[in-house]
Short mmCIF file of C-alpha atoms in Angstrom, two decimals:
data_model
loop_
_atom_site.label_atom_id
_atom_site.label_comp_id
_atom_site.label_asym_id
_atom_site.label_seq_id
_atom_site.Cartn_x
_atom_site.Cartn_y
_atom_site.Cartn_z
CA MET A 220 0.00 0.00 0.00
CA THR A 221 1.33 3.41 -0.88
CA GLU A 222 0.76 6.33 1.46
CA PRO A 223 1.60 10.00 0.75
CA ASP A 224 3.50 10.40 3.99
CA GLU A 225 6.82 12.10 3.43
CA ALA A 226 7.89 15.63 2.62
CA THR A 227 8.18 16.02 -1.11
CA ARG A 228 10.98 17.46 -3.14
CA PRO A 229 10.31 19.83 -6.03
CA VAL A 230 10.02 17.82 -9.24
CA ARG A 231 11.84 19.41 -12.15
CA SER A 232 9.44 19.55 -15.05
CA GLY A 233 10.55 17.45 -17.99
CA ASP A 234 13.35 15.65 -16.18
CA PRO A 235 13.00 11.86 -15.99
CA ILE A 236 13.27 10.09 -12.64
CA ARG A 237 16.81 8.69 -12.52
CA VAL A 238 16.85 5.12 -11.19
CA LEU A 239 19.72 2.87 -10.11
CA ILE A 240 19.01 -0.88 -9.89
CA VAL A 241 20.96 -2.98 -7.38
CA ASP A 242 20.69 -6.78 -7.18
CA ASP A 243 23.21 -9.61 -7.31
CA HIS A 244 21.03 -11.58 -9.75
CA ALA A 245 21.38 -10.41 -13.35
CA LEU A 246 17.95 -11.79 -14.27
CA ILE A 247 16.23 -9.65 -11.64
CA ARG A 248 18.16 -6.56 -12.73
CA ARG A 249 17.14 -7.23 -16.32
CA SER A 250 13.48 -7.74 -15.38
CA LEU A 251 13.38 -4.47 -13.45
CA GLU A 252 15.14 -2.61 -16.26
CA MET A 253 12.58 -3.95 -18.76
CA ALA A 254 9.73 -2.90 -16.50
CA LEU A 255 11.05 0.67 -16.46
CA ALA A 256 12.43 0.95 -20.01
CA ALA A 257 9.10 1.80 -21.65
CA GLU A 258 8.38 4.66 -19.24
CA THR A 259 9.17 8.04 -20.77
CA ASP A 260 9.40 9.73 -17.37
CA ILE A 261 11.86 7.18 -15.90
CA GLU A 262 15.49 6.60 -16.87
CA VAL A 263 17.63 3.70 -15.61
CA VAL A 264 21.04 5.35 -15.15
CA GLY A 265 22.95 2.31 -13.92
CA GLU A 266 23.06 -1.14 -12.36
CA ALA A 267 25.08 -2.63 -9.51
CA SER A 268 25.53 -6.26 -8.46
CA ASP A 269 26.51 -5.73 -4.80
CA GLY A 270 26.34 -3.19 -2.01
CA GLN A 271 29.87 -1.87 -2.45
CA GLU A 272 29.28 -1.12 -6.12
CA ALA A 273 25.94 0.47 -5.21
CA VAL A 274 27.64 2.95 -2.87
CA GLU A 275 30.23 3.87 -5.50
CA LEU A 276 27.64 4.34 -8.27
CA ALA A 277 25.27 6.32 -6.03
CA ASP A 278 28.05 8.77 -5.20
CA ARG A 279 28.87 9.19 -8.88
CA LEU A 280 25.37 9.16 -10.40
CA THR A 281 23.25 10.69 -7.57
CA PRO A 282 20.08 8.82 -8.63
CA ASP A 283 16.63 9.98 -7.58
CA VAL A 284 15.49 6.46 -6.67
CA MET A 285 17.32 3.20 -6.00
CA LEU A 286 15.89 -0.32 -6.10
CA MET A 287 18.11 -2.12 -3.58
CA ASP A 288 18.32 -5.83 -2.82
CA VAL A 289 18.46 -6.60 0.91
CA ARG A 290 20.95 -9.47 0.82
CA MET A 291 24.05 -9.16 -1.37
CA PRO A 292 27.75 -10.06 -1.28
CA ARG A 293 30.56 -7.71 -0.20
CA ARG A 294 28.14 -5.27 1.41
CA SER A 295 24.47 -5.83 2.26
CA GLY A 296 21.69 -3.62 1.01
CA ILE A 297 21.19 -2.29 4.53
CA GLU A 298 24.83 -1.34 4.94
CA ALA A 299 24.80 0.28 1.51
CA THR A 300 21.56 2.15 2.31
CA ARG A 301 23.02 3.57 5.51
CA GLU A 302 26.10 4.85 3.70
CA ILE A 303 24.20 6.20 0.70
CA LYS A 304 21.71 8.10 2.87
CA ALA A 305 24.67 9.74 4.60
CA SER A 306 26.39 10.77 1.38
CA VAL A 307 23.41 11.27 -0.98
CA PRO A 308 20.48 11.98 1.38
CA SER A 309 18.09 13.06 -1.39
CA THR A 310 18.10 9.57 -2.94
CA ARG A 311 15.01 7.51 -2.16
CA ILE A 312 15.74 3.82 -1.58
CA ILE A 313 13.27 0.98 -2.08
CA MET A 314 14.39 -2.35 -0.66
CA LEU A 315 13.86 -5.47 -2.79
CA THR A 316 13.02 -8.54 -0.76
CA VAL A 317 11.69 -12.05 -1.24
CA SER A 318 9.53 -11.80 1.90
CA ASP A 319 8.05 -9.04 4.04
CA GLU A 320 8.81 -11.30 7.03
CA GLU A 321 12.52 -10.58 6.80
CA GLU A 322 13.82 -9.13 10.05
CA ASP A 323 16.19 -6.99 8.03
CA LEU A 324 13.36 -4.76 6.84
CA PHE A 325 13.14 -2.89 10.15
CA GLU A 326 16.88 -2.27 10.03
CA ALA A 327 16.47 -1.06 6.45
CA ILE A 328 13.84 1.48 7.51
CA LYS A 329 16.09 2.64 10.35
CA ALA A 330 18.92 2.98 7.83
CA GLY A 331 16.78 5.34 5.74
CA ALA A 332 14.93 3.17 3.24
CA THR A 333 11.56 4.51 2.10
CA GLY A 334 9.88 1.11 1.96
CA TYR A 335 10.10 -2.17 0.14
CA LEU A 336 8.92 -4.16 -2.86
CA LEU A 337 8.53 -7.93 -2.93
CA LYS A 338 10.50 -9.54 -5.72
CA ASN A 339 7.38 -11.34 -6.94
CA VAL A 340 5.60 -8.02 -7.52
CA GLN A 341 3.84 -7.57 -10.85
CA LEU A 342 6.31 -5.78 -13.11
CA ASP A 343 3.73 -3.19 -14.13
CA GLU A 344 3.61 -2.06 -10.48
CA VAL A 345 7.31 -1.15 -10.41
CA PRO A 346 7.06 2.16 -12.33
CA GLU A 347 4.26 3.36 -10.04
CA ALA A 348 6.33 2.45 -6.99
CA VAL A 349 9.25 4.47 -8.37
CA ARG A 350 7.01 7.46 -9.12
CA GLY A 351 5.40 7.20 -5.70
CA VAL A 352 8.58 7.34 -3.65
CA HIS A 353 9.97 10.08 -5.89
CA GLU A 354 6.89 12.14 -5.07
CA GLY A 355 7.38 11.58 -1.34
CA GLN A 356 5.28 8.51 -0.64
CA SER A 357 6.38 5.43 1.27
CA LEU A 358 5.93 1.77 0.44
CA ILE A 359 4.99 0.15 3.73
CA ASN A 360 1.91 -2.02 4.06
CA PRO A 361 -0.20 -2.22 7.26
CA ALA A 362 1.41 -5.50 8.36
CA MET A 363 4.86 -3.97 8.10
CA ALA A 364 3.69 -0.84 9.93
CA ALA A 365 2.49 -3.01 12.82
CA LYS A 366 5.89 -4.70 13.01
CA LEU A 367 7.62 -1.33 13.01
CA ILE A 368 5.46 -0.08 15.88
CA SER A 369 6.41 -3.15 17.91
CA GLU A 370 10.09 -2.58 17.18
CA PHE A 371 9.79 1.11 18.07
CA ALA A 372 8.28 0.11 21.42
CA ASN A 373 11.20 -2.23 22.10
CA MET A 374 13.65 0.47 21.11
CA SER A 375 11.89 3.00 23.32
CA ARG A 376 12.27 0.77 26.36
CA LYS A 377 15.97 0.24 25.67
CA GLU A 378 16.64 3.93 25.03
CA ALA A 379 14.93 4.90 28.30
CA GLU A 380 18.05 3.62 30.06
CA ARG A 381 20.33 5.98 28.13
CA PRO A 382 20.67 9.72 28.84
CA PRO A 383 19.19 11.85 26.02
CA GLN A 384 21.60 13.49 23.60
CA LEU A 385 21.37 17.27 23.80
CA PRO A 386 20.49 19.53 22.23
CA VAL A 387 17.54 18.15 20.30
CA PRO A 388 15.40 20.27 17.95
CA ARG A 389 12.24 21.66 19.51
CA LEU A 390 8.93 20.66 17.97
CA THR A 391 5.65 22.42 18.65
CA GLU A 392 2.96 20.70 20.69
CA ARG A 393 0.94 20.05 17.53
CA GLU A 394 3.98 18.64 15.71
CA MET A 395 4.56 16.26 18.62
CA GLU A 396 0.92 15.18 18.44
CA VAL A 397 1.34 14.40 14.74
CA LEU A 398 4.61 12.54 15.36
CA ARG A 399 3.02 10.40 18.09
CA LEU A 400 0.27 9.37 15.68
CA VAL A 401 2.80 8.66 12.94
CA ALA A 402 4.57 6.38 15.41
CA LYS A 403 1.30 4.52 15.91
CA GLY A 404 1.22 3.68 12.21
CA MET A 405 -1.47 6.17 11.20
CA ASN A 406 -1.50 7.62 7.70
CA ASN A 407 -2.24 11.25 6.91
CA ARG A 408 -5.97 10.70 6.51
CA GLU A 409 -6.25 8.96 9.88
CA ILE A 410 -4.17 11.63 11.60
CA ALA A 411 -6.33 14.37 10.10
CA LYS A 412 -9.49 12.67 11.37
CA GLN A 413 -7.98 12.13 14.82
CA LEU A 414 -6.88 15.76 15.20
CA PHE A 415 -9.84 17.33 13.36
CA ILE A 416 -7.59 19.02 10.81
CA SER A 417 -7.17 18.70 7.03
CA GLU A 418 -4.83 16.27 5.31
CA ASN A 419 -2.92 19.21 3.83
CA THR A 420 -2.35 20.55 7.34
CA VAL A 421 -1.02 17.14 8.39
CA LYS A 422 1.34 17.14 5.40
CA ASN A 423 2.59 20.60 6.37
CA HIS A 424 3.23 19.46 9.94
CA VAL A 425 5.12 16.38 8.70
CA ARG A 426 7.19 18.55 6.37
CA ASN A 427 8.02 20.93 9.23
CA ILE A 428 9.01 18.03 11.48
CA LEU A 429 11.36 16.64 8.83
CA ASP A 430 12.85 20.07 8.18
CA LYS A 431 13.52 20.66 11.88
CA LEU A 432 15.02 17.22 12.40
CA GLN A 433 16.89 17.39 9.06
CA LEU A 434 15.54 14.00 8.01
CA HIS A 435 13.93 12.64 4.86
CA SER A 436 11.16 10.30 5.95
CA ARG A 437 8.63 10.09 8.72
CA MET A 438 9.94 6.68 9.78
CA GLU A 439 13.38 8.22 10.21
CA ALA A 440 11.73 10.91 12.32
CA VAL A 441 10.12 8.32 14.58
CA VAL A 442 13.40 6.44 14.98
CA TYR A 443 15.17 9.69 15.85
CA ALA A 444 12.48 10.79 18.30
CA VAL A 445 12.52 7.45 20.09
CA ARG A 446 16.31 7.38 20.22
CA GLU A 447 16.46 10.91 21.66
CA ARG A 448 13.59 10.17 24.07
CA MET A 449 11.29 12.74 22.53
CA LEU A 450 8.73 9.94 22.20
CA GLU A 451 7.90 7.00 24.42
CA ILE A 452 6.08 4.15 22.71
CA THR A 453 4.47 1.40 24.74
#
């Protein structure tokens, strides 16, 4: 399920979405490239067969979106994601996985991934996924959101034993309300209904939160807030 839940970047009119494909299986890379080749608004700018090569190509090509396998030789997709988000923070990363049960997916979200695609996805769904994350959406289904909430609660309990790192950016009371609801797995529509405000107002609050925290996704914001004890999740 795709939710419009991240701050969006300005889209340059006429410029195709630049995509880098990363997987250690050539057949999967070829299938993904074929799925995107016919799209006039998407351009595959490169391919990598392992995490180390992905980091090097991302630094050189600065893609808009990356399709990143979770498990690869030399450097895993999670390790590569963490490094790429540090060096090319504007790049959106979609993890490719054989199962949404993989424990690695939570670590991928913490590392900065925007969501995930199952490798058995219909190929005609891939272009829409690329467009969605480029426009600021995330690819996390309700089952995955529930798992993330559980992990956030575990993390919150562990972080309660550690002194907070100061200083932390100050959020308004309303922004904290929105962030608490984000941490509960609510989408923009549900948050708007809960707080009796419009969806556009929710989007503005999320954008302000990300700007203040200097982050790129609402899941990153929740991870940060839990780590710095701004939020307690039970």
